[in-house]
Amino acid sequence: MGSTATVRTRAGWALSALYLRRIARPRLMTPDRVVLEERIFPSLYRDPSVHRILFVGVSEFTSWYPAIFRTRRDVAFETADPRSDAARYGARGAHWQTRFEELRAHRPPYDVIVLNGIFEYGTDDEDEKRTSIAAAREMLRTGGLLLLGYRDRGPVADIDVAAVGASGFEEAPIPGVGRARYRTEHPNGHTYAAFSKP
Ligand SMILES: C[S@@+](CC[C@H](N)C(=O)[O-])C[C@H]1O[C@@H](n2cnc3c(N)ncnc32)[C@H](O)[C@@H]1O
């Protein structure tokens, strides 16, 4: 990336960071959110290869996420959620009121797909989980990133991440964290795992 673009990215992130610290509401300051909002998103923001992000499942606590990326004009931050009562929390003009798997026919390819907090929150049985991982794989470009966020309480986790690795993905460093899997300090064992599509 040339120096003008670097300066622009830095300036843009400075604005987004200010927004995050001073304006963004409502924020859930739980350890899992802090990792997502203060480590993962800034790293994605600074990555010049990221132009399209699909964030799956929305709530009032995620409603300001699209604004983080607003100062990067070459990034589209899209959201999907089938619930009509959640639509108002989606990205303005880029929210799809549907299960994200339904977008696979007409929306790909994405650079990044984030499936955080959807397992056991609407994507529940093994078949749904498998289908969602297969859909994400189909919808990512080659080299694209799948970021999972799920509760891991010892022997019981919301999703079997070993199975994800075995379904055509390779483990990848979590942006801003540097490891393929990271268990946050949240008492529910909220963990992030990243995979790339080879
Ligand atoms: C815990 S909430 C919010 C999750 C949000 N991603 C976050 O980080 O807070 C779970 C939401 O995910 C949505 N959801 C679950 N499975 C989904 C799927 N396959 N496609 C789109 N939305 C889904 C549900 O409808 C629900 O509104």
Short mmCIF file of N, CA, C and O in Angstrom, two decimals, residues 62-174:
data_model
loop_
_atom_site.label_atom_id
_atom_site.label_comp_id
_atom_site.label_asym_id
_atom_site.label_seq_id
_atom_site.Cartn_x
_atom_site.Cartn_y
_atom_site.Cartn_z
N THR A 62 -24.63 -4.60 18.61
CA THR A 62 -23.78 -4.64 17.40
C THR A 62 -24.19 -3.54 16.41
O THR A 62 -23.62 -3.44 15.34
N SER A 63 -25.19 -2.74 16.81
CA SER A 63 -25.80 -1.82 15.84
C SER A 63 -24.80 -0.77 15.34
O SER A 63 -24.98 -0.24 14.24
N TRP A 64 -23.78 -0.48 16.10
CA TRP A 64 -22.83 0.55 15.69
C TRP A 64 -21.61 -0.03 14.96
O TRP A 64 -20.76 0.73 14.49
N TYR A 65 -21.52 -1.33 14.80
CA TYR A 65 -20.36 -1.93 14.15
C TYR A 65 -20.13 -1.41 12.71
O TYR A 65 -19.00 -1.15 12.33
N PRO A 66 -21.21 -1.27 11.91
CA PRO A 66 -20.95 -0.77 10.55
C PRO A 66 -20.25 0.60 10.55
O PRO A 66 -19.45 0.88 9.67
N ALA A 67 -20.54 1.41 11.56
CA ALA A 67 -19.97 2.76 11.61
C ALA A 67 -18.45 2.73 11.80
O ALA A 67 -17.75 3.65 11.38
N ILE A 68 -17.94 1.67 12.40
CA ILE A 68 -16.49 1.56 12.58
C ILE A 68 -15.79 1.62 11.22
O ILE A 68 -14.71 2.18 11.09
N PHE A 69 -16.44 1.04 10.22
CA PHE A 69 -15.80 0.91 8.90
C PHE A 69 -16.20 2.03 7.93
O PHE A 69 -15.76 2.04 6.80
N ARG A 70 -17.02 2.96 8.43
CA ARG A 70 -17.55 3.97 7.52
C ARG A 70 -16.45 4.84 6.92
O ARG A 70 -16.55 5.32 5.79
N THR A 71 -15.38 5.06 7.67
CA THR A 71 -14.31 5.92 7.13
C THR A 71 -13.41 5.16 6.17
O THR A 71 -12.50 5.76 5.60
N ARG A 72 -13.63 3.85 6.01
CA ARG A 72 -12.93 3.14 4.92
C ARG A 72 -13.93 2.96 3.79
O ARG A 72 -14.71 2.02 3.79
N ARG A 73 -13.86 3.88 2.85
CA ARG A 73 -14.91 3.91 1.83
C ARG A 73 -14.89 2.73 0.90
O ARG A 73 -15.86 2.48 0.19
N ASP A 74 -13.75 2.01 0.89
CA ASP A 74 -13.67 0.85 0.00
C ASP A 74 -14.08 -0.43 0.72
O ASP A 74 -13.85 -1.52 0.21
N VAL A 75 -14.71 -0.30 1.89
CA VAL A 75 -15.17 -1.49 2.61
C VAL A 75 -16.69 -1.45 2.74
O VAL A 75 -17.27 -0.45 3.17
N ALA A 76 -17.33 -2.55 2.36
CA ALA A 76 -18.77 -2.71 2.60
C ALA A 76 -18.94 -3.64 3.79
O ALA A 76 -18.40 -4.75 3.79
N PHE A 77 -19.66 -3.18 4.80
CA PHE A 77 -19.92 -3.99 6.00
C PHE A 77 -21.39 -4.34 5.96
O PHE A 77 -22.26 -3.50 6.17
N GLU A 78 -21.68 -5.59 5.64
CA GLU A 78 -23.06 -6.03 5.48
C GLU A 78 -23.47 -6.87 6.69
O GLU A 78 -22.62 -7.46 7.37
N THR A 79 -24.78 -6.93 6.94
CA THR A 79 -25.28 -7.73 8.05
C THR A 79 -26.44 -8.60 7.57
O THR A 79 -27.09 -8.28 6.56
N ALA A 80 -26.69 -9.68 8.29
CA ALA A 80 -27.82 -10.56 7.96
C ALA A 80 -28.41 -11.11 9.24
O ALA A 80 -27.67 -11.46 10.19
N ASP A 81 -29.73 -11.16 9.27
CA ASP A 81 -30.44 -11.75 10.41
C ASP A 81 -31.90 -11.93 9.98
O ASP A 81 -32.49 -10.99 9.45
N PRO A 82 -32.47 -13.10 10.17
CA PRO A 82 -33.85 -13.30 9.68
C PRO A 82 -34.91 -12.63 10.55
O PRO A 82 -36.05 -12.47 10.11
N ARG A 83 -34.57 -12.21 11.75
CA ARG A 83 -35.60 -11.68 12.67
C ARG A 83 -36.02 -10.27 12.26
O ARG A 83 -35.18 -9.37 12.15
N SER A 84 -37.33 -10.08 12.12
CA SER A 84 -37.79 -8.74 11.72
C SER A 84 -37.54 -7.74 12.84
O SER A 84 -37.26 -6.57 12.58
N ASP A 85 -37.59 -8.20 14.10
CA ASP A 85 -37.39 -7.24 15.20
C ASP A 85 -35.91 -6.88 15.38
O ASP A 85 -35.57 -6.01 16.19
N ALA A 86 -35.02 -7.54 14.61
CA ALA A 86 -33.59 -7.21 14.71
C ALA A 86 -33.16 -6.31 13.55
O ALA A 86 -32.07 -5.74 13.58
N ALA A 87 -34.05 -6.15 12.55
CA ALA A 87 -33.66 -5.45 11.32
C ALA A 87 -33.14 -4.04 11.60
O ALA A 87 -32.22 -3.56 10.95
N ARG A 88 -33.72 -3.39 12.62
CA ARG A 88 -33.30 -2.01 12.87
C ARG A 88 -31.85 -1.91 13.39
O ARG A 88 -31.28 -0.83 13.43
N TYR A 89 -31.28 -3.05 13.77
CA TYR A 89 -29.90 -3.05 14.25
C TYR A 89 -28.89 -3.38 13.15
O TYR A 89 -27.69 -3.40 13.38
N GLY A 90 -29.39 -3.66 11.95
CA GLY A 90 -28.51 -4.04 10.85
C GLY A 90 -27.88 -2.84 10.18
O GLY A 90 -28.22 -1.69 10.46
N ALA A 91 -26.95 -3.11 9.26
CA ALA A 91 -26.26 -2.05 8.52
C ALA A 91 -27.26 -1.33 7.62
O ALA A 91 -27.99 -1.98 6.86
N ARG A 92 -27.26 0.01 7.70
CA ARG A 92 -28.21 0.77 6.89
C ARG A 92 -27.93 0.57 5.40
O ARG A 92 -26.80 0.80 4.95
N GLY A 93 -28.92 0.10 4.68
CA GLY A 93 -28.76 -0.11 3.24
C GLY A 93 -27.99 -1.37 2.89
O GLY A 93 -27.80 -1.68 1.71
N ALA A 94 -27.53 -2.12 3.87
CA ALA A 94 -26.74 -3.33 3.57
C ALA A 94 -27.09 -4.43 4.57
O ALA A 94 -26.22 -5.19 5.01
N HIS A 95 -28.37 -4.45 4.97
CA HIS A 95 -28.83 -5.50 5.88
C HIS A 95 -29.75 -6.44 5.13
O HIS A 95 -30.67 -5.99 4.43
N TRP A 96 -29.53 -7.74 5.29
CA TRP A 96 -30.33 -8.74 4.62
C TRP A 96 -31.16 -9.47 5.68
O TRP A 96 -30.60 -10.10 6.57
N GLN A 97 -32.48 -9.30 5.59
CA GLN A 97 -33.34 -9.92 6.59
C GLN A 97 -33.62 -11.37 6.20
O GLN A 97 -34.69 -11.72 5.70
N THR A 98 -32.62 -12.19 6.40
CA THR A 98 -32.70 -13.59 6.02
C THR A 98 -31.58 -14.34 6.73
O THR A 98 -30.63 -13.72 7.21
N ARG A 99 -31.70 -15.65 6.79
CA ARG A 99 -30.56 -16.44 7.23
C ARG A 99 -29.43 -16.21 6.22
O ARG A 99 -29.69 -16.20 5.01
N PHE A 100 -28.21 -16.07 6.68
CA PHE A 100 -27.15 -15.70 5.74
C PHE A 100 -26.93 -16.77 4.68
O PHE A 100 -26.50 -16.47 3.56
N GLU A 101 -27.25 -18.02 5.02
CA GLU A 101 -27.04 -19.11 4.05
C GLU A 101 -27.82 -18.87 2.76
O GLU A 101 -27.43 -19.32 1.70
N GLU A 102 -28.94 -18.13 2.91
CA GLU A 102 -29.78 -17.85 1.72
C GLU A 102 -29.11 -16.89 0.74
O GLU A 102 -29.55 -16.75 -0.39
N LEU A 103 -28.08 -16.21 1.20
CA LEU A 103 -27.42 -15.21 0.33
C LEU A 103 -26.43 -15.85 -0.62
O LEU A 103 -25.87 -15.18 -1.49
N ARG A 104 -26.21 -17.13 -0.45
CA ARG A 104 -25.09 -17.72 -1.18
C ARG A 104 -25.27 -17.69 -2.70
O ARG A 104 -24.29 -17.65 -3.43
N ALA A 105 -26.52 -17.64 -3.14
CA ALA A 105 -26.75 -17.65 -4.60
C ALA A 105 -26.39 -16.32 -5.24
O ALA A 105 -25.99 -16.28 -6.39
N HIS A 106 -26.56 -15.21 -4.51
CA HIS A 106 -26.43 -13.92 -5.21
C HIS A 106 -25.54 -12.87 -4.57
O HIS A 106 -25.36 -11.80 -5.14
N ARG A 107 -24.94 -13.15 -3.40
CA ARG A 107 -24.12 -12.10 -2.78
C ARG A 107 -22.60 -12.31 -2.79
O ARG A 107 -21.87 -11.34 -2.63
N PRO A 108 -22.09 -13.53 -2.92
CA PRO A 108 -20.64 -13.71 -2.79
C PRO A 108 -19.87 -13.02 -3.91
O PRO A 108 -20.48 -12.63 -4.90
N PRO A 109 -18.54 -12.89 -3.80
CA PRO A 109 -17.73 -13.41 -2.70
C PRO A 109 -17.43 -12.36 -1.63
O PRO A 109 -17.35 -11.17 -1.92
N TYR A 110 -17.27 -12.82 -0.42
CA TYR A 110 -16.88 -11.96 0.70
C TYR A 110 -15.42 -12.19 1.05
O TYR A 110 -14.88 -13.29 0.84
N ASP A 111 -14.80 -11.17 1.61
CA ASP A 111 -13.42 -11.32 2.11
C ASP A 111 -13.43 -11.89 3.52
O ASP A 111 -12.51 -12.61 3.91
N VAL A 112 -14.47 -11.51 4.29
CA VAL A 112 -14.55 -11.93 5.69
C VAL A 112 -16.01 -12.25 6.03
O VAL A 112 -16.91 -11.49 5.66
N ILE A 113 -16.24 -13.37 6.71
CA ILE A 113 -17.57 -13.67 7.25
C ILE A 113 -17.41 -13.90 8.75
O ILE A 113 -16.55 -14.69 9.18
N VAL A 114 -18.21 -13.19 9.53
CA VAL A 114 -18.14 -13.29 10.99
C VAL A 114 -19.39 -14.01 11.49
O VAL A 114 -20.51 -13.51 11.31
N LEU A 115 -19.20 -15.18 12.09
CA LEU A 115 -20.31 -15.92 12.72
C LEU A 115 -20.04 -15.89 14.22
O LEU A 115 -19.42 -16.79 14.78
N ASN A 116 -20.47 -14.82 14.85
CA ASN A 116 -20.23 -14.65 16.29
C ASN A 116 -21.55 -14.74 17.03
O ASN A 116 -22.48 -13.97 16.74
N GLY A 117 -21.64 -15.68 17.96
CA GLY A 117 -22.83 -15.76 18.80
C GLY A 117 -24.07 -16.23 18.05
O GLY A 117 -25.19 -15.90 18.46
N ILE A 118 -23.90 -16.97 16.98
CA ILE A 118 -25.09 -17.49 16.28
C ILE A 118 -25.34 -18.96 16.61
O ILE A 118 -26.46 -19.45 16.46
N PHE A 119 -24.30 -19.68 17.05
CA PHE A 119 -24.49 -21.10 17.35
C PHE A 119 -25.20 -21.24 18.69
O PHE A 119 -24.79 -20.63 19.68
N GLU A 120 -26.30 -22.01 18.66
CA GLU A 120 -27.22 -22.12 19.81
C GLU A 120 -28.03 -20.84 20.01
O GLU A 120 -28.68 -20.67 21.02
N TYR A 121 -27.95 -19.91 19.06
CA TYR A 121 -28.79 -18.70 19.07
C TYR A 121 -29.49 -18.56 17.72
O TYR A 121 -29.52 -17.48 17.14
N GLY A 122 -29.96 -19.67 17.20
CA GLY A 122 -30.65 -19.61 15.91
C GLY A 122 -30.07 -20.61 14.91
O GLY A 122 -30.75 -21.03 13.98
N THR A 123 -28.82 -20.93 15.09
CA THR A 123 -28.18 -21.99 14.28
C THR A 123 -27.84 -23.07 15.29
O THR A 123 -26.81 -23.03 15.96
N ASP A 124 -28.77 -24.02 15.41
CA ASP A 124 -28.78 -24.81 16.64
C ASP A 124 -28.39 -26.28 16.49
O ASP A 124 -27.56 -26.78 17.25
N ASP A 125 -29.02 -26.98 15.55
CA ASP A 125 -28.69 -28.41 15.52
C ASP A 125 -27.49 -28.66 14.61
O ASP A 125 -27.03 -27.77 13.90
N GLU A 126 -26.98 -29.87 14.67
CA GLU A 126 -25.73 -30.20 13.96
C GLU A 126 -25.86 -29.95 12.47
O GLU A 126 -24.93 -29.48 11.83
N ASP A 127 -27.05 -30.25 11.94
CA ASP A 127 -27.25 -30.07 10.51
C ASP A 127 -27.17 -28.59 10.14
O ASP A 127 -26.52 -28.20 9.16
N GLU A 128 -27.82 -27.74 10.95
CA GLU A 128 -27.78 -26.30 10.69
C GLU A 128 -26.35 -25.77 10.79
O GLU A 128 -25.93 -24.93 10.00
N LYS A 129 -25.62 -26.27 11.77
CA LYS A 129 -24.24 -25.80 11.95
C LYS A 129 -23.38 -26.19 10.74
O LYS A 129 -22.64 -25.38 10.20
N ARG A 130 -23.53 -27.45 10.34
CA ARG A 130 -22.76 -27.93 9.17
C ARG A 130 -23.11 -27.11 7.92
O ARG A 130 -22.25 -26.69 7.17
N THR A 131 -24.42 -26.88 7.74
CA THR A 131 -24.87 -26.13 6.56
C THR A 131 -24.31 -24.71 6.58
O THR A 131 -23.90 -24.16 5.55
N SER A 132 -24.29 -24.10 7.77
CA SER A 132 -23.80 -22.72 7.85
C SER A 132 -22.30 -22.65 7.52
O SER A 132 -21.86 -21.74 6.82
N ILE A 133 -21.53 -23.62 7.96
CA ILE A 133 -20.09 -23.63 7.68
C ILE A 133 -19.86 -23.86 6.18
O ILE A 133 -19.02 -23.20 5.55
N ALA A 134 -20.64 -24.77 5.60
CA ALA A 134 -20.51 -25.03 4.16
C ALA A 134 -20.89 -23.79 3.36
O ALA A 134 -20.23 -23.44 2.36
N ALA A 135 -21.94 -23.09 3.80
CA ALA A 135 -22.37 -21.87 3.10
C ALA A 135 -21.28 -20.81 3.19
O ALA A 135 -20.97 -20.13 2.20
N ALA A 136 -20.70 -20.66 4.37
CA ALA A 136 -19.65 -19.64 4.54
C ALA A 136 -18.48 -19.95 3.61
O ALA A 136 -17.91 -19.06 2.98
N ARG A 137 -18.16 -21.22 3.49
CA ARG A 137 -17.04 -21.61 2.62
C ARG A 137 -17.35 -21.23 1.17
O ARG A 137 -16.51 -20.70 0.45
N GLU A 138 -18.58 -21.50 0.78
CA GLU A 138 -18.99 -21.19 -0.59
C GLU A 138 -18.96 -19.68 -0.85
O GLU A 138 -18.67 -19.24 -1.95
N MET A 139 -19.27 -18.90 0.18
CA MET A 139 -19.43 -17.46 0.00
C MET A 139 -18.14 -16.66 0.14
O MET A 139 -18.11 -15.48 -0.17
N LEU A 140 -17.08 -17.30 0.63
CA LEU A 140 -15.81 -16.59 0.79
C LEU A 140 -14.99 -16.69 -0.48
O LEU A 140 -15.03 -17.70 -1.19
N ARG A 141 -14.20 -15.67 -0.75
CA ARG A 141 -13.24 -15.78 -1.85
C ARG A 141 -12.10 -16.69 -1.39
O ARG A 141 -11.95 -16.92 -0.18
N THR A 142 -11.32 -17.16 -2.33
CA THR A 142 -10.12 -17.93 -1.97
C THR A 142 -9.23 -17.04 -1.10
O THR A 142 -9.00 -15.88 -1.44
N GLY A 143 -8.79 -17.55 0.02
CA GLY A 143 -7.98 -16.76 0.95
C GLY A 143 -8.83 -15.95 1.92
O GLY A 143 -8.29 -15.28 2.80
N GLY A 144 -10.16 -16.01 1.75
CA GLY A 144 -11.06 -15.26 2.64
C GLY A 144 -11.06 -15.84 4.06
O GLY A 144 -10.66 -16.99 4.27
N LEU A 145 -11.53 -15.03 4.98
CA LEU A 145 -11.43 -15.39 6.40
C LEU A 145 -12.80 -15.68 7.02
O LEU A 145 -13.73 -14.88 6.87
N LEU A 146 -12.89 -16.80 7.71
CA LEU A 146 -14.09 -17.13 8.50
C LEU A 146 -13.73 -16.95 9.97
O LEU A 146 -12.79 -17.58 10.48
N LEU A 147 -14.45 -16.05 10.64
CA LEU A 147 -14.21 -15.84 12.07
C LEU A 147 -15.41 -16.38 12.85
O LEU A 147 -16.55 -15.95 12.63
N LEU A 148 -15.14 -17.30 13.76
CA LEU A 148 -16.20 -17.86 14.61
C LEU A 148 -16.05 -17.34 16.02
O LEU A 148 -14.93 -17.20 16.52
N GLY A 149 -17.19 -17.07 16.66
CA GLY A 149 -17.20 -16.72 18.08
C GLY A 149 -18.24 -17.59 18.75
O GLY A 149 -19.40 -17.63 18.29
N TYR A 150 -17.86 -18.32 19.79
CA TYR A 150 -18.77 -19.32 20.37
C TYR A 150 -18.37 -19.57 21.83
O TYR A 150 -17.23 -19.29 22.23
N ARG A 151 -19.31 -20.11 22.58
CA ARG A 151 -19.02 -20.45 23.98
C ARG A 151 -18.37 -21.83 24.05
O ARG A 151 -18.84 -22.77 23.40
N ASP A 152 -17.31 -21.90 24.83
CA ASP A 152 -16.59 -23.17 24.98
C ASP A 152 -16.43 -23.42 26.48
O ASP A 152 -15.63 -22.77 27.15
N ARG A 153 -17.27 -24.34 26.97
CA ARG A 153 -17.23 -24.62 28.41
C ARG A 153 -16.70 -26.03 28.63
O ARG A 153 -17.45 -26.95 28.93
N GLY A 154 -15.40 -26.17 28.40
CA GLY A 154 -14.76 -27.47 28.62
C GLY A 154 -15.19 -28.48 27.59
O GLY A 154 -15.03 -28.22 26.39
N PRO A 155 -15.79 -29.56 28.00
CA PRO A 155 -16.13 -30.57 27.00
C PRO A 155 -17.29 -30.13 26.10
O PRO A 155 -17.48 -30.69 25.02
N VAL A 156 -18.05 -29.15 26.53
CA VAL A 156 -19.21 -28.73 25.73
C VAL A 156 -18.94 -27.37 25.09
O VAL A 156 -18.68 -26.39 25.78
N ALA A 157 -19.01 -27.34 23.76
CA ALA A 157 -18.85 -26.06 23.04
C ALA A 157 -20.03 -25.91 22.09
O ALA A 157 -20.65 -26.89 21.68
N ASP A 158 -20.32 -24.65 21.73
CA ASP A 158 -21.45 -24.39 20.83
C ASP A 158 -21.23 -24.97 19.44
O ASP A 158 -22.19 -25.20 18.71
N ILE A 159 -19.96 -25.13 19.07
CA ILE A 159 -19.66 -25.72 17.75
C ILE A 159 -18.37 -26.51 17.85
O ILE A 159 -17.48 -26.16 18.64
N ASP A 160 -18.30 -27.56 17.06
CA ASP A 160 -17.12 -28.42 17.03
C ASP A 160 -16.13 -27.81 16.01
O ASP A 160 -16.26 -28.03 14.82
N VAL A 161 -15.17 -27.03 16.51
CA VAL A 161 -14.29 -26.33 15.58
C VAL A 161 -13.33 -27.29 14.87
O VAL A 161 -12.86 -26.98 13.77
N ALA A 162 -13.06 -28.44 15.46
CA ALA A 162 -12.21 -29.41 14.77
C ALA A 162 -12.88 -29.85 13.47
O ALA A 162 -12.24 -30.02 12.44
N ALA A 163 -14.21 -29.97 13.52
CA ALA A 163 -14.96 -30.36 12.32
C ALA A 163 -14.90 -29.26 11.26
O ALA A 163 -14.90 -29.54 10.07
N VAL A 164 -14.84 -28.00 11.71
CA VAL A 164 -14.74 -26.89 10.75
C VAL A 164 -13.42 -27.02 9.99
O VAL A 164 -13.37 -26.91 8.76
N GLY A 165 -12.34 -27.29 10.74
CA GLY A 165 -11.02 -27.45 10.13
C GLY A 165 -11.02 -28.59 9.12
O GLY A 165 -10.31 -28.55 8.11
N ALA A 166 -11.85 -29.59 9.38
CA ALA A 166 -11.88 -30.76 8.49
C ALA A 166 -12.83 -30.58 7.32
O ALA A 166 -12.98 -31.48 6.50
N SER A 167 -13.47 -29.40 7.24
CA SER A 167 -14.47 -29.24 6.17
C SER A 167 -14.02 -28.23 5.12
O SER A 167 -14.81 -27.42 4.64
N GLY A 168 -12.73 -28.28 4.80
CA GLY A 168 -12.24 -27.46 3.70
C GLY A 168 -11.72 -26.10 4.12
O GLY A 168 -11.57 -25.21 3.28
N PHE A 169 -11.45 -25.92 5.39
CA PHE A 169 -10.84 -24.68 5.87
C PHE A 169 -9.48 -25.00 6.48
O PHE A 169 -9.22 -26.13 6.91
N GLU A 170 -8.62 -23.96 6.54
CA GLU A 170 -7.35 -24.09 7.25
C GLU A 170 -7.34 -23.10 8.40
O GLU A 170 -7.83 -21.99 8.25
N GLU A 171 -6.77 -23.50 9.52
CA GLU A 171 -6.65 -22.56 10.64
C GLU A 171 -5.87 -21.34 10.20
O GLU A 171 -4.94 -21.45 9.41
N ALA A 172 -6.26 -20.18 10.71
CA ALA A 172 -5.59 -18.92 10.33
C ALA A 172 -5.48 -18.05 11.57
O ALA A 172 -6.24 -18.22 12.52
N PRO A 173 -4.54 -17.10 11.57
CA PRO A 173 -4.43 -16.21 12.73
C PRO A 173 -5.66 -15.31 12.83
O PRO A 173 -6.13 -14.78 11.81
N ILE A 174 -6.17 -15.14 14.03
CA ILE A 174 -7.28 -14.20 14.25
C ILE A 174 -6.70 -12.80 14.10
O ILE A 174 -5.70 -12.47 14.76
#
